[in-house]
Every structure is written in structure tokens, then in C-alpha cells.
mmCIF file of C-alpha atoms in Angstrom:
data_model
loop_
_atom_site.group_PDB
_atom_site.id
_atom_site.type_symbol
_atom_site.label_atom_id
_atom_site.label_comp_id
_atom_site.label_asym_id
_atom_site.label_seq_id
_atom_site.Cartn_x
_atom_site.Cartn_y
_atom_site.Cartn_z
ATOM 1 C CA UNK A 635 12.558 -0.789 -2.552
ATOM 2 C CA UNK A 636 10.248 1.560 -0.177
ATOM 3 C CA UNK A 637 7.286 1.309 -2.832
ATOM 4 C CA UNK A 638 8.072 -2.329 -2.308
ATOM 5 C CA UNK A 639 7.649 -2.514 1.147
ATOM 6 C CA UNK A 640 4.673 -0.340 0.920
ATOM 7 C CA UNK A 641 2.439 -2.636 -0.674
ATOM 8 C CA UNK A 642 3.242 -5.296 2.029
ATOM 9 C CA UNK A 643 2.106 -2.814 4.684
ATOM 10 C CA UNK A 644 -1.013 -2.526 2.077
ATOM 11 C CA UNK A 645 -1.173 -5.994 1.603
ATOM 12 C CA UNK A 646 -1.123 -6.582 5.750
ATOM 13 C CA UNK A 647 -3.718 -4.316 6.692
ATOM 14 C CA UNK A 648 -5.701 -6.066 3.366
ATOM 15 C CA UNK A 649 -5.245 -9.069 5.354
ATOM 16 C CA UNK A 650 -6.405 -7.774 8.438
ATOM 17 C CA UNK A 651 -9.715 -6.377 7.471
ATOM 18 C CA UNK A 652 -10.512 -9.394 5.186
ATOM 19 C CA UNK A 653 -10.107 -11.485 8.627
ATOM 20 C CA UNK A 654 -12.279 -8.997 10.598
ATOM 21 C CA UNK A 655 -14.795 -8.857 8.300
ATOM 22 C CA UNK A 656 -14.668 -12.574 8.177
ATOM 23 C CA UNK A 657 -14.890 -12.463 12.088
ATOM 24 C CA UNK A 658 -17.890 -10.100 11.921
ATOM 25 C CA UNK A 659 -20.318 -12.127 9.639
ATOM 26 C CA UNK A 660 -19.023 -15.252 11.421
ATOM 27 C CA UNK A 661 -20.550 -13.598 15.036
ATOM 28 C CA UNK A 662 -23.236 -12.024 12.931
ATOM 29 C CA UNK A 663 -24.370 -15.024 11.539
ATOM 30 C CA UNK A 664 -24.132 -16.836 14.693
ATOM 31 C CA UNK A 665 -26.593 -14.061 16.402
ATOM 32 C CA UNK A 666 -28.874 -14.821 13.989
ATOM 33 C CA UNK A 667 -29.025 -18.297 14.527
ATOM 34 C CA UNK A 668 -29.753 -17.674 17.855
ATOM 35 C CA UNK A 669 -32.910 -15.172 17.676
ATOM 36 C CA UNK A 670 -34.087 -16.962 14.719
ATOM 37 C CA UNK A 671 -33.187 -20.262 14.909
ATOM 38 C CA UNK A 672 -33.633 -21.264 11.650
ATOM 39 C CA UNK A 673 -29.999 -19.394 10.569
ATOM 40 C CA UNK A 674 -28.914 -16.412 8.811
ATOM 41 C CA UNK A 675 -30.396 -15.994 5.400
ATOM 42 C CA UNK A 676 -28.687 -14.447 2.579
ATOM 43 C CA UNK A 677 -29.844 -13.434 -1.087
ATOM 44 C CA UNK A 678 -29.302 -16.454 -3.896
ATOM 45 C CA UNK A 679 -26.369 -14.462 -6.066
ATOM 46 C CA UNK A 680 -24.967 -15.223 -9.588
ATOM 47 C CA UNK A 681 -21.527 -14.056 -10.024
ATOM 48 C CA UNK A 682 -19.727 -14.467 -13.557
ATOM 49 C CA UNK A 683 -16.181 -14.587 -13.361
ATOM 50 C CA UNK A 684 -14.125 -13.755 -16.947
ATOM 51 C CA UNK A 685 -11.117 -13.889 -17.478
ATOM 52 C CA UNK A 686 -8.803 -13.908 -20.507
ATOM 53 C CA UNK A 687 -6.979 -17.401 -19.500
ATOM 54 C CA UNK A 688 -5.437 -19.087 -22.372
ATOM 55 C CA UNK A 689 -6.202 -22.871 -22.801
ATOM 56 C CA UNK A 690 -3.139 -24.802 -20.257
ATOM 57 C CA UNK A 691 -1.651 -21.979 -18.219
ATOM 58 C CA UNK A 692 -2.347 -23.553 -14.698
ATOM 59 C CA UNK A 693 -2.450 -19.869 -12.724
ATOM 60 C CA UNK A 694 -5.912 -19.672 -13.651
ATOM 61 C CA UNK A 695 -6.491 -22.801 -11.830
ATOM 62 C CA UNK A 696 -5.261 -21.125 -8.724
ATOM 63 C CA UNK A 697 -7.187 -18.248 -9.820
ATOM 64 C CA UNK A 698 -10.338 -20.019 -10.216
ATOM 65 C CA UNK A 699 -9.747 -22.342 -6.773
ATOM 66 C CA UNK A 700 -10.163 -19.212 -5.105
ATOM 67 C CA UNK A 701 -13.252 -17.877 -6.176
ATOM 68 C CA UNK A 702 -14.650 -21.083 -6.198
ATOM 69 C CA UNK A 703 -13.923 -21.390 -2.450
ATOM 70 C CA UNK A 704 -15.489 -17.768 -1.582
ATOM 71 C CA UNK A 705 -18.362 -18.785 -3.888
ATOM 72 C CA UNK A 706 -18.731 -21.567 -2.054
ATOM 73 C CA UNK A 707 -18.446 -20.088 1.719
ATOM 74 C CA UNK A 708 -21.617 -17.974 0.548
ATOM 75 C CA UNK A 709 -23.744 -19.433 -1.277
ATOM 76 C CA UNK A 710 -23.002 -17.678 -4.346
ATOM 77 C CA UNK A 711 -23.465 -19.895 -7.624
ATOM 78 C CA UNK A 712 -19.914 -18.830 -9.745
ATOM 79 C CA UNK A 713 -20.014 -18.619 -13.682
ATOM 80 C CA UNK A 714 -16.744 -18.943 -14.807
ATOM 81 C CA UNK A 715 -15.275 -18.015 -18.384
ATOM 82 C CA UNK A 716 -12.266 -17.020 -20.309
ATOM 83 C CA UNK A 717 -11.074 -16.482 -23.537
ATOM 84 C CA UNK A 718 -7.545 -14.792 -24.275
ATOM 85 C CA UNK A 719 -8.720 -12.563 -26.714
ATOM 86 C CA UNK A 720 -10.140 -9.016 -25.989
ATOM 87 C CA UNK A 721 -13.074 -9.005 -28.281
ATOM 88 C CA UNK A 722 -14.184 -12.675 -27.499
ATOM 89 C CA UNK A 723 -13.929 -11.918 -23.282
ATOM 90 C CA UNK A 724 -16.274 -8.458 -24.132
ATOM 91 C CA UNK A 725 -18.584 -11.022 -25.890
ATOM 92 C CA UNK A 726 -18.772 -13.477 -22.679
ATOM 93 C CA UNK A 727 -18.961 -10.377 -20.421
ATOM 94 C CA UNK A 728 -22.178 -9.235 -22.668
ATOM 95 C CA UNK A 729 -23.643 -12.618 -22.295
ATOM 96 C CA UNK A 730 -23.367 -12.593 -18.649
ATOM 97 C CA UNK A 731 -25.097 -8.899 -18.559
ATOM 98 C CA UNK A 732 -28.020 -10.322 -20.907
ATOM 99 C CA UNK A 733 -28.443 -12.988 -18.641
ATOM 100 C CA UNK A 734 -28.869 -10.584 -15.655
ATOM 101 C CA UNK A 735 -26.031 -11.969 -13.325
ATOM 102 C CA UNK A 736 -25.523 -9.846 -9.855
ATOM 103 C CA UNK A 737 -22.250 -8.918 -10.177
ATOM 104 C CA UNK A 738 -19.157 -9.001 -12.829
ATOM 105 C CA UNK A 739 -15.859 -10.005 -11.976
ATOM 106 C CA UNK A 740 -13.218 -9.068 -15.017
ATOM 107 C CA UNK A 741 -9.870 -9.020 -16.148
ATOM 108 C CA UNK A 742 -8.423 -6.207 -17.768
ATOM 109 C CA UNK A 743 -5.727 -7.338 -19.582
ATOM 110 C CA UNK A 744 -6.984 -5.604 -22.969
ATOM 111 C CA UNK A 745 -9.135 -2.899 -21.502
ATOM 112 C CA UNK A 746 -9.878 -0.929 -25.044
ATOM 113 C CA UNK A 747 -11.848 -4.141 -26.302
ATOM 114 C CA UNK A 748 -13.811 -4.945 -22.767
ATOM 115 C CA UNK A 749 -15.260 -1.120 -22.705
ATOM 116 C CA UNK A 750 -18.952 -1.201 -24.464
ATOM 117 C CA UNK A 751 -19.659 -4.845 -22.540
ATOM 118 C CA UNK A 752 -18.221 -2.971 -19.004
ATOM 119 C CA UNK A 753 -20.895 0.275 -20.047
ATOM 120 C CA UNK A 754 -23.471 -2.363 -20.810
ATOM 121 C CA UNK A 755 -23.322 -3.888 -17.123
ATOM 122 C CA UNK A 756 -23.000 -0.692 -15.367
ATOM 123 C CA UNK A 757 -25.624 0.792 -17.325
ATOM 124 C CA UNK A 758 -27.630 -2.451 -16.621
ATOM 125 C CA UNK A 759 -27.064 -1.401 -12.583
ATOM 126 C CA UNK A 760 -24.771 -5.035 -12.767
ATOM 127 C CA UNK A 761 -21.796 -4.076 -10.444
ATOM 128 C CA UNK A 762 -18.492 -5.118 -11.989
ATOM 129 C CA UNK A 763 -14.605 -5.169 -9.995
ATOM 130 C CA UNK A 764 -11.385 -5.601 -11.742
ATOM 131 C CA UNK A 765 -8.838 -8.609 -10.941
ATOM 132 C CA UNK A 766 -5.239 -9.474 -11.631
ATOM 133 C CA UNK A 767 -4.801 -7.221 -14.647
ATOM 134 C CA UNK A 768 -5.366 -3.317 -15.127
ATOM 135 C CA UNK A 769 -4.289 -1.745 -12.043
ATOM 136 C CA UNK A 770 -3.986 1.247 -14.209
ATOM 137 C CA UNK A 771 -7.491 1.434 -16.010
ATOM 138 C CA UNK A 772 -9.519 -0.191 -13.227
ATOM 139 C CA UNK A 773 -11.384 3.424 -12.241
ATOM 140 C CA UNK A 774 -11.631 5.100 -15.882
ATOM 141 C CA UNK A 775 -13.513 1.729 -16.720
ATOM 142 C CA UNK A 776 -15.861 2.101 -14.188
ATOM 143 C CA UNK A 777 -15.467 -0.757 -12.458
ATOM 144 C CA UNK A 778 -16.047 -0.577 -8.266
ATOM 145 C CA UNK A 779 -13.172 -2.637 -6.921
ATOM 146 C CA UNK A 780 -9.614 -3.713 -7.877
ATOM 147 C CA UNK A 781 -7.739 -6.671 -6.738
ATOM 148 C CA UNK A 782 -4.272 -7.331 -7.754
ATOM 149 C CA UNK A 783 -0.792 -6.681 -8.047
ATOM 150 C CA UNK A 784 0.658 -3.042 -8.876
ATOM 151 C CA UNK A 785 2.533 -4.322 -11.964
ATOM 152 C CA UNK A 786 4.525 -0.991 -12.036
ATOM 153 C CA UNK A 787 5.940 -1.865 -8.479
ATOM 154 C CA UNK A 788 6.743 -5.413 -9.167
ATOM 155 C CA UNK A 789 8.696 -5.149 -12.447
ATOM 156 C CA UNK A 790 10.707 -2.627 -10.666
ATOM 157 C CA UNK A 791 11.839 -5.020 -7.271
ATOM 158 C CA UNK A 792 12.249 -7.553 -10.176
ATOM 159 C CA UNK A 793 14.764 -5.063 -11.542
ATOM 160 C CA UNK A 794 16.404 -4.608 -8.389
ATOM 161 C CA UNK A 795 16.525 -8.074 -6.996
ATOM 162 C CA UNK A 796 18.531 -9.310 -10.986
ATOM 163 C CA UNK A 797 21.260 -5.992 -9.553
ATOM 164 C CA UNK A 798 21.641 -7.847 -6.676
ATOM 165 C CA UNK A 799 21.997 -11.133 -8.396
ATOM 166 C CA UNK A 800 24.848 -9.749 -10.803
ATOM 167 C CA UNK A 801 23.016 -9.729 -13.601
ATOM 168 C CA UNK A 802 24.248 -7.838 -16.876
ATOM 169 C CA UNK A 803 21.665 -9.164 -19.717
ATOM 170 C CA UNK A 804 17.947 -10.326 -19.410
ATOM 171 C CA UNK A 805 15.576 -11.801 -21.855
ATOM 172 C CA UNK A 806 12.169 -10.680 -20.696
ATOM 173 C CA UNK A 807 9.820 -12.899 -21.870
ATOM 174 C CA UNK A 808 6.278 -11.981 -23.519
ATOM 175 C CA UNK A 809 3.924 -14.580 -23.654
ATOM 176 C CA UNK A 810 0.820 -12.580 -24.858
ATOM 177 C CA UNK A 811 1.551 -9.763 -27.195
ATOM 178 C CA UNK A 812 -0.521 -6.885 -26.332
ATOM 179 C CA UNK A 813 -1.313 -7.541 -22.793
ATOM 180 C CA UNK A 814 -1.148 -4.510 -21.206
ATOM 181 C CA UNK A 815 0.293 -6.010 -17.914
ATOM 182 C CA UNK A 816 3.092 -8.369 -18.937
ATOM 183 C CA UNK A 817 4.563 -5.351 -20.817
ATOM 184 C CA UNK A 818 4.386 -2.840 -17.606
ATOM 185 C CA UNK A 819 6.546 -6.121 -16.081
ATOM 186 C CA UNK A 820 9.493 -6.006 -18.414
ATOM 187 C CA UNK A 821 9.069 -2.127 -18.944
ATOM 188 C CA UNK A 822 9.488 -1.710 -15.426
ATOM 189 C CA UNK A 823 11.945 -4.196 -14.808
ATOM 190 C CA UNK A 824 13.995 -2.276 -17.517
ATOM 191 C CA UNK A 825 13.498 1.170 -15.580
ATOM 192 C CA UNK A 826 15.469 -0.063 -12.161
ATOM 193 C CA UNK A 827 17.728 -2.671 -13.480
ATOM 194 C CA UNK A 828 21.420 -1.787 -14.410
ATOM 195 C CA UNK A 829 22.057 -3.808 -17.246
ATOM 196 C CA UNK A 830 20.499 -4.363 -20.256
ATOM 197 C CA UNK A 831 16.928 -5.959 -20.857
ATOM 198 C CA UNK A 832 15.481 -7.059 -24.282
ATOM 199 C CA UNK A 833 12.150 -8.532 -25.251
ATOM 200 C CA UNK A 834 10.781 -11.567 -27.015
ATOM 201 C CA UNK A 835 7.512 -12.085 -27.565
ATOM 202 C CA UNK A 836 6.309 -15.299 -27.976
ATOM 203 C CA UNK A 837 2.572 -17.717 -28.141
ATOM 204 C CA UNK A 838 2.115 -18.633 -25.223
ATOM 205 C CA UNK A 839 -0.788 -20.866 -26.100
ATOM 206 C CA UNK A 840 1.934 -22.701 -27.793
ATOM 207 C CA UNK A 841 4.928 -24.281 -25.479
ATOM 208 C CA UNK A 842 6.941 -25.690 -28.581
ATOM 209 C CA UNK A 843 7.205 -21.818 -29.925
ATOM 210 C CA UNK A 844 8.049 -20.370 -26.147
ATOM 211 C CA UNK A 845 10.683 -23.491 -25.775
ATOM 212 C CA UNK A 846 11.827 -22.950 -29.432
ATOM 213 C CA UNK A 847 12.261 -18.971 -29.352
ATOM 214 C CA UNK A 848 13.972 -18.776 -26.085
ATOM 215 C CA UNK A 849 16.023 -21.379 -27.266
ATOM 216 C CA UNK A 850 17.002 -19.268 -30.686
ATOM 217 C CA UNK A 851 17.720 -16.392 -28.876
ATOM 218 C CA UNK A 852 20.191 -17.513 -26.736
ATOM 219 C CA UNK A 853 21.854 -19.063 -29.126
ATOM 220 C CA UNK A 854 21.630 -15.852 -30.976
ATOM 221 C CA UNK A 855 22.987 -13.594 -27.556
ATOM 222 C CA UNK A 856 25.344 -15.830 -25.399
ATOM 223 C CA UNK A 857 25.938 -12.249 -23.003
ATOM 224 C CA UNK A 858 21.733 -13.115 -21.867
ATOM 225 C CA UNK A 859 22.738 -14.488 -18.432
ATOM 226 C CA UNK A 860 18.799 -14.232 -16.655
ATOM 227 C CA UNK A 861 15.428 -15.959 -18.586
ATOM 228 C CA UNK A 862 12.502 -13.499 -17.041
ATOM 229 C CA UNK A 863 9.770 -15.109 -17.380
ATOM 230 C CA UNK A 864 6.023 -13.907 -16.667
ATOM 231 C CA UNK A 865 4.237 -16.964 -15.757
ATOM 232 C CA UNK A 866 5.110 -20.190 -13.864
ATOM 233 C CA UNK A 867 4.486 -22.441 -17.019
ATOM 234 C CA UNK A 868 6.998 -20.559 -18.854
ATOM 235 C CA UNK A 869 9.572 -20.285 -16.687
ATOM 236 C CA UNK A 870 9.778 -24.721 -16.686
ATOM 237 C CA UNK A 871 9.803 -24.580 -20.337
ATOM 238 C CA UNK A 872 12.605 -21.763 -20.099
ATOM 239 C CA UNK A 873 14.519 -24.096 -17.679
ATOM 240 C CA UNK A 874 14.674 -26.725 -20.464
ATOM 241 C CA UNK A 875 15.098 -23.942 -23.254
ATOM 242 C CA UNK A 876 18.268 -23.128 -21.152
ATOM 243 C CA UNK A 877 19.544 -26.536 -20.915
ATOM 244 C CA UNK A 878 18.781 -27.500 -24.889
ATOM 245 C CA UNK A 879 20.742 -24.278 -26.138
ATOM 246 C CA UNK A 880 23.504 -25.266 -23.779
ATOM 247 C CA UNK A 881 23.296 -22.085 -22.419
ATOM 248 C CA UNK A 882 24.355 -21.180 -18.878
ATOM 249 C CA UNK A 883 21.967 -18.065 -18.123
ATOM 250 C CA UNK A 884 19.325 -18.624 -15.314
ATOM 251 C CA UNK A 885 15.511 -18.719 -15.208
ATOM 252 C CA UNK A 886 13.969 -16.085 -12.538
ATOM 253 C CA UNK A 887 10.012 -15.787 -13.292
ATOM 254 C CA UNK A 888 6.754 -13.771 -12.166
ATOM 255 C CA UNK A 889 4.159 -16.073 -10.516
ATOM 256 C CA UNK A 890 3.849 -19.486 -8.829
ATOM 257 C CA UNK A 891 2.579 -22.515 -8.571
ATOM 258 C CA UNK A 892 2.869 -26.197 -7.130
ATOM 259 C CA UNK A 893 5.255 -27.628 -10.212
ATOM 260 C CA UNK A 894 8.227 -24.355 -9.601
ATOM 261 C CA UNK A 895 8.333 -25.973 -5.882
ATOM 262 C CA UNK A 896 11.182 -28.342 -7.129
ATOM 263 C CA UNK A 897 12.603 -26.288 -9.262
ATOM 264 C CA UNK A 898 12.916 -23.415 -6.875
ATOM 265 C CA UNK A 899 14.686 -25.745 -4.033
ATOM 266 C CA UNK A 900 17.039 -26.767 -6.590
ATOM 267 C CA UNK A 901 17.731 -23.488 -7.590
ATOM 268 C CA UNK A 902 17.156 -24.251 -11.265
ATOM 269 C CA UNK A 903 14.857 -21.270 -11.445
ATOM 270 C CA UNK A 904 16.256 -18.307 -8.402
ATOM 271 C CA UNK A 905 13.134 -17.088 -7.877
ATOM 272 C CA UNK A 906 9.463 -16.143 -8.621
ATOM 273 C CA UNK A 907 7.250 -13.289 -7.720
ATOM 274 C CA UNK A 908 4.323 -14.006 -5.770
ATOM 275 C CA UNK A 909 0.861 -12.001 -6.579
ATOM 276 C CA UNK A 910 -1.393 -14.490 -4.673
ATOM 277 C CA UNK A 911 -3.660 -15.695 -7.812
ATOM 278 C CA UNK A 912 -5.597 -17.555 -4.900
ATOM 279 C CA UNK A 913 -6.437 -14.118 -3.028
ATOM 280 C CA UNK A 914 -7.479 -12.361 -6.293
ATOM 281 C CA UNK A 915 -10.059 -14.940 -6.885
ATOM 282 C CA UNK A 916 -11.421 -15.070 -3.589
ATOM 283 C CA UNK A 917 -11.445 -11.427 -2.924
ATOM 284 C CA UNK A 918 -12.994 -11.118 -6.168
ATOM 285 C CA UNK A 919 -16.164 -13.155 -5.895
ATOM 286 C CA UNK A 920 -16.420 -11.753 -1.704
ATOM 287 C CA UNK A 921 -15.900 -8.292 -2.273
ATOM 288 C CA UNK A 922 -19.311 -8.692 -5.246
ATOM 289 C CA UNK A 923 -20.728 -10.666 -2.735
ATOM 290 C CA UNK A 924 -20.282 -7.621 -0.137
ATOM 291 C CA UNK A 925 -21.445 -4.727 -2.248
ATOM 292 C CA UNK A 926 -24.553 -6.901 -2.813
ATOM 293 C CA UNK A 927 -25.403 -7.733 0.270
ATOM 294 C CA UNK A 928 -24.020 -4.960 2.550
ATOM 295 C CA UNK A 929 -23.439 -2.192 -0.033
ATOM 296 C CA UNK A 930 -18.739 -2.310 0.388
ATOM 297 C CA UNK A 931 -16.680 -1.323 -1.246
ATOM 298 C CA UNK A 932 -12.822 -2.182 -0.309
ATOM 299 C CA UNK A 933 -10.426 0.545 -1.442
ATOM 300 C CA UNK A 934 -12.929 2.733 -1.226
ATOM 301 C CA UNK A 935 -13.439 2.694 -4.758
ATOM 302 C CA UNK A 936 -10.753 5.123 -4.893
ATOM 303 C CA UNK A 937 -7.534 2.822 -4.335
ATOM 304 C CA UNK A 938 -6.909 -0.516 -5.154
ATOM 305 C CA UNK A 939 -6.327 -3.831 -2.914
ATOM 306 C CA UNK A 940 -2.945 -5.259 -3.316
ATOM 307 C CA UNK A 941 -2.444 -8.952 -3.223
ATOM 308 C CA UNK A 942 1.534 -8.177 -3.732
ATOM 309 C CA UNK A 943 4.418 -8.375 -5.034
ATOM 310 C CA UNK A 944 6.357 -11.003 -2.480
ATOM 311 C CA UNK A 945 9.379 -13.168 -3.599
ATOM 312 C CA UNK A 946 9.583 -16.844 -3.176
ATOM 313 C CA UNK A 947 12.513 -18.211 -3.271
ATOM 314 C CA UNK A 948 15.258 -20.904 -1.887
ATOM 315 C CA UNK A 949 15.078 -19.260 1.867
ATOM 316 C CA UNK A 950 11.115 -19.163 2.195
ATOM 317 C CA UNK A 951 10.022 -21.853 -0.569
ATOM 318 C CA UNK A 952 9.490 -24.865 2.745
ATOM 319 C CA UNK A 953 6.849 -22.000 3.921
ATOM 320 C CA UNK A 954 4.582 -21.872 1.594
ATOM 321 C CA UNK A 955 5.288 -25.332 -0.019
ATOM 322 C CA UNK A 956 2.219 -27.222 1.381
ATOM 323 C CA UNK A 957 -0.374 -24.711 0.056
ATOM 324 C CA UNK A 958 1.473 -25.107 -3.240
ATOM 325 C CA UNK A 959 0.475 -28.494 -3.126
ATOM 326 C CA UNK A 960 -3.006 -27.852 -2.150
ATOM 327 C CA UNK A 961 -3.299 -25.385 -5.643
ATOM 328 C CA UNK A 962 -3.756 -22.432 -3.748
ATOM 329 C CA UNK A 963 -0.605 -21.016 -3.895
#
């Protein structure tokens, strides 16, 4: 649980410097005003977001609510995308390059098939910062910036929080095969916890398969007594999985959003694990906007930001409850 803690401290001090900087452009701009008198002026910026979002999973609206919002504080016009698979997102990335956008923001969920359109934007002198997915590929891809969650430290306090639960079986859900993150989660998870973990991969793009295979399996296994899920969608359709196989095994998942509130203060799902989709959006789009206008780089360029891993749960759920219902967390 140390690494655990450590990427609060990381998160905190993320936090910190994200306000001062905030605090410095505010007083900045305000100077300017008042020599000028006509206000600060800042560069018209295109940002192109991409992401590999599959059609109905809601944590890309968080996602996108974010960058929108630090799009929005300056100025920037946002280009949003997605498409789920790798060699259709490296084909929206190219577009954006060809169109001569100022700055790239990009998931790395399947970093193999993003790498010529990455090259093309670097080589095109188009900066370009990771988000959300490929913690572990962010730097040989030559991108300048990472924000996200260390998926590596998260599947393993999601390991140790099902040994404190008294957990002896988990079903560790996949919802996109091949995703190089959602397979650190339940490889992880398998590394710390004490019982036994299996996975299923399912289509996510397709609820009645998730609901269905869940369903089968425990059926199949009555010793699964923990659903993990990976996303918030998920985890309600595992909730109902769990009730239509009669089964008595409970739903813990990865992620959040403003439908698990209920759920979560019920208890019908223990818990989820928080990575802040909002932040990762935001941070995103500000940290392009940054580089561009005041050559930074958070991290360094050598380390990335963390956004996470925090648990919400039935004890802290009333805390974060009415930015849930805002879509922001």
C-alpha cells in the first residue's frame, strides 16, 4: 500500500502546482490588463483530442467535460474524436496532423497501431501528450506529457482492498480485448490478491454480451464471490448480471460516474476506483495549451502526472456526490 499512498502525495503536489499556475496567469493576466488595458492576448490554438471511446461508455463524457472546460478557460478551439480501434484512432490522429492542429492530445490504449501517425506529428513539429492510457509507452512514443493513472499501482490496491474484503474468487472483467491498460488492471490485481482471479473478456460495445457472459460464468463458477469490473457502465450491468444468475457474489469496479452514486450508497456495488477522467481531460488540453504558449512541460517530460488511484466508496461517496451529478466526477 506505500506505492499507493505515493501517488496521492504525487497526485497532491499535482494539485498544488496546477492551482499555482492557475494563480500565476490569473495575476499575470490581470497585470496586463492594467498596462494595456485592452487585456491579455493569447495565440488562437487548435487542439485535437482522440481518443479510442467506444460508442455509449459515459467516462468519456467526463473525459471530454474536462477538456472542454480547459478549452474553454483559454480560448483554445477543441477537436474532439474517437474511435475504439487502433488503426482507425492512427487515421483520425493523421487527419488532425494534415490539418496542421497545434497540439495532439492521445490515448494510448493500443500504442503499436498509433506509432507512424505519433512520428508524423512530431516530425510535423505538432506537440503531442498522452492521457488515461499508456503510462508505460508514453516516453518511447515520443509524446511530451502524460496524464493518468499508474495502472500497475491501481490493480494492485484493487488486489489488496478484495484481501481485506474476504474475498477468495474474482471474475475480472475485460471489456476491450487487447487494451493494453484494462489487462495491466486484472494482471495486477492478480499479483497482490490472495485468492484466485480469472478473466473474461467480453464486447463492451455490446451490453447484452457483457450482461449475458457474466451471467454464464457465474452460473458456470458459483465459488466467484467479487464481479471486477473496469468501467462504471459495466459494473451496473454486472449488478443485474449478479441478480439474473441468482448469484450472491458482489460487484467492486474501476472508475466512476454519476449513475454508481446509488448503487455505491446501497452497497450494491462496494466500491470503485477513482482516476479523475475529469482531470485527465483538463490537464490534457492545459498542459498543450502551456507548452504552446509558455514552452512547459509538467513531469518534466521525464515522469508522468498522476490523476490517481483513490477509492470511493460507502464512507466518502456524500463527498464527492454533487460533482457526480455535475458529470465531472
Amino acid at each position: 500500500m506505500n506505492r499507493f499512498r505515493r501517488s496521492r502525495v504525487l497526485l497532491a503536489g499535482a494539485a498544488v502546482g496546477t492551482a499555482v499556475l492557475a494563480a500565476s496567469a490569473c495575476s499575470s493576466q490581470g497585470g496586463a490588463q492594467e498596462e494595456a488595458g485592452t487585456g491579455a492576448e493569447t495565440p488562437d490554438l487548435t487542439i485535437a483530442m482522440i481518443t479510442h471511446q467506444a460508442p455509449g461508455d459515459t467516462f468519456w463524457d467526463i473525459v471530454r467535460r474536462g477538456a472542454e472546460d480547459a478549452a474553454d478557460k483559454s480560448g483554445v478551439t477543441l477537436e474532439y474524436s474517437s474511435d475504439p480501434e487502433g488503426s482507425r484512432q492512427a487515421t483520425l490522429i493523421q487527419t488532425a496532423v494534415d490539418s496542421g492542429v497545434d497540439g495532439i492530445a492521445v490515448t494510448l490504449a493500443k500504442p503499436d497501431a498509433l506509432q507512424g501517425a505519433i512520428d508524423a506529428a512530431t516530425e510535423a513539429g505538432i506537440p503531442v501528450v498522452g492521457f488515461n492510457s499508456g503510462i508505460d509507452r508514453w516516453q518511447d512514443a515520443g509524446l511530451t506529457e502524460y496524464f493518468g493513472i499508474d495502472e500497475t499501482l491501481a490493480g494492485e490496491a484493487f488486489g489488496e482492498r478484495l484481501n481485506e474484503a474476504g474475498a477468495e474468487k474474482a471474475l475480472c472483467v475485460i471489456h476491450e480485448q487487447g487494451h493494453v491498460g484494462l489487462e495491466t488492471r486484472c494482471a495486477s490485481l492478480a499479483e497482490t490478491f490472495d485468492g484466485e482471479s480469472e478473466v473474461l473478456n467480453v464486447d463492451g460495445a455490446n451490453m447484452p454480451d457483457v450482461k449475458s457472459g457474466i451471467g454464464a460464468k457465474l452460473q458456470e463458477d458459483t465459488d466467484i464471490d467479487h464481479v471486477v469490473t473496469l468501467g462504471a457502465p459495466f459494473a451496473l450491468t454486472a449488478v443485474e448480471a449478479v441478480e439474473e444468475a441468482g448469484s450472491e457474489a458482489s460487484v467492486a469496479t474501476f472508475d466512476s460516474s454519476r449513475d454508481l452514486v446509488g448503487p455505491i450508497e446501497d452497497g450494491s456495488i462496494e466500491w470503485a476506483v477513482d482516476q479523475q477522467p475529469y482531470l485527465q481531460g483538463y490537464l490534457a488540453v492545459d498542459g498543450l495549451w502551456l507548452y504552446n504558449t509558455n514552452g512547459n512541460v509538467s513531469g518534466g517530460g521525464t515522469e508522468p502526472v498522476l490523476t490517481g488511484p483513490s477509492f470511493i466508496d460507502r464512507d466518502n461517496i456524500d463527498e464527492i456526490a454533487a460533482f457526480a451529478e455535475n458529470g465531472t466526477r
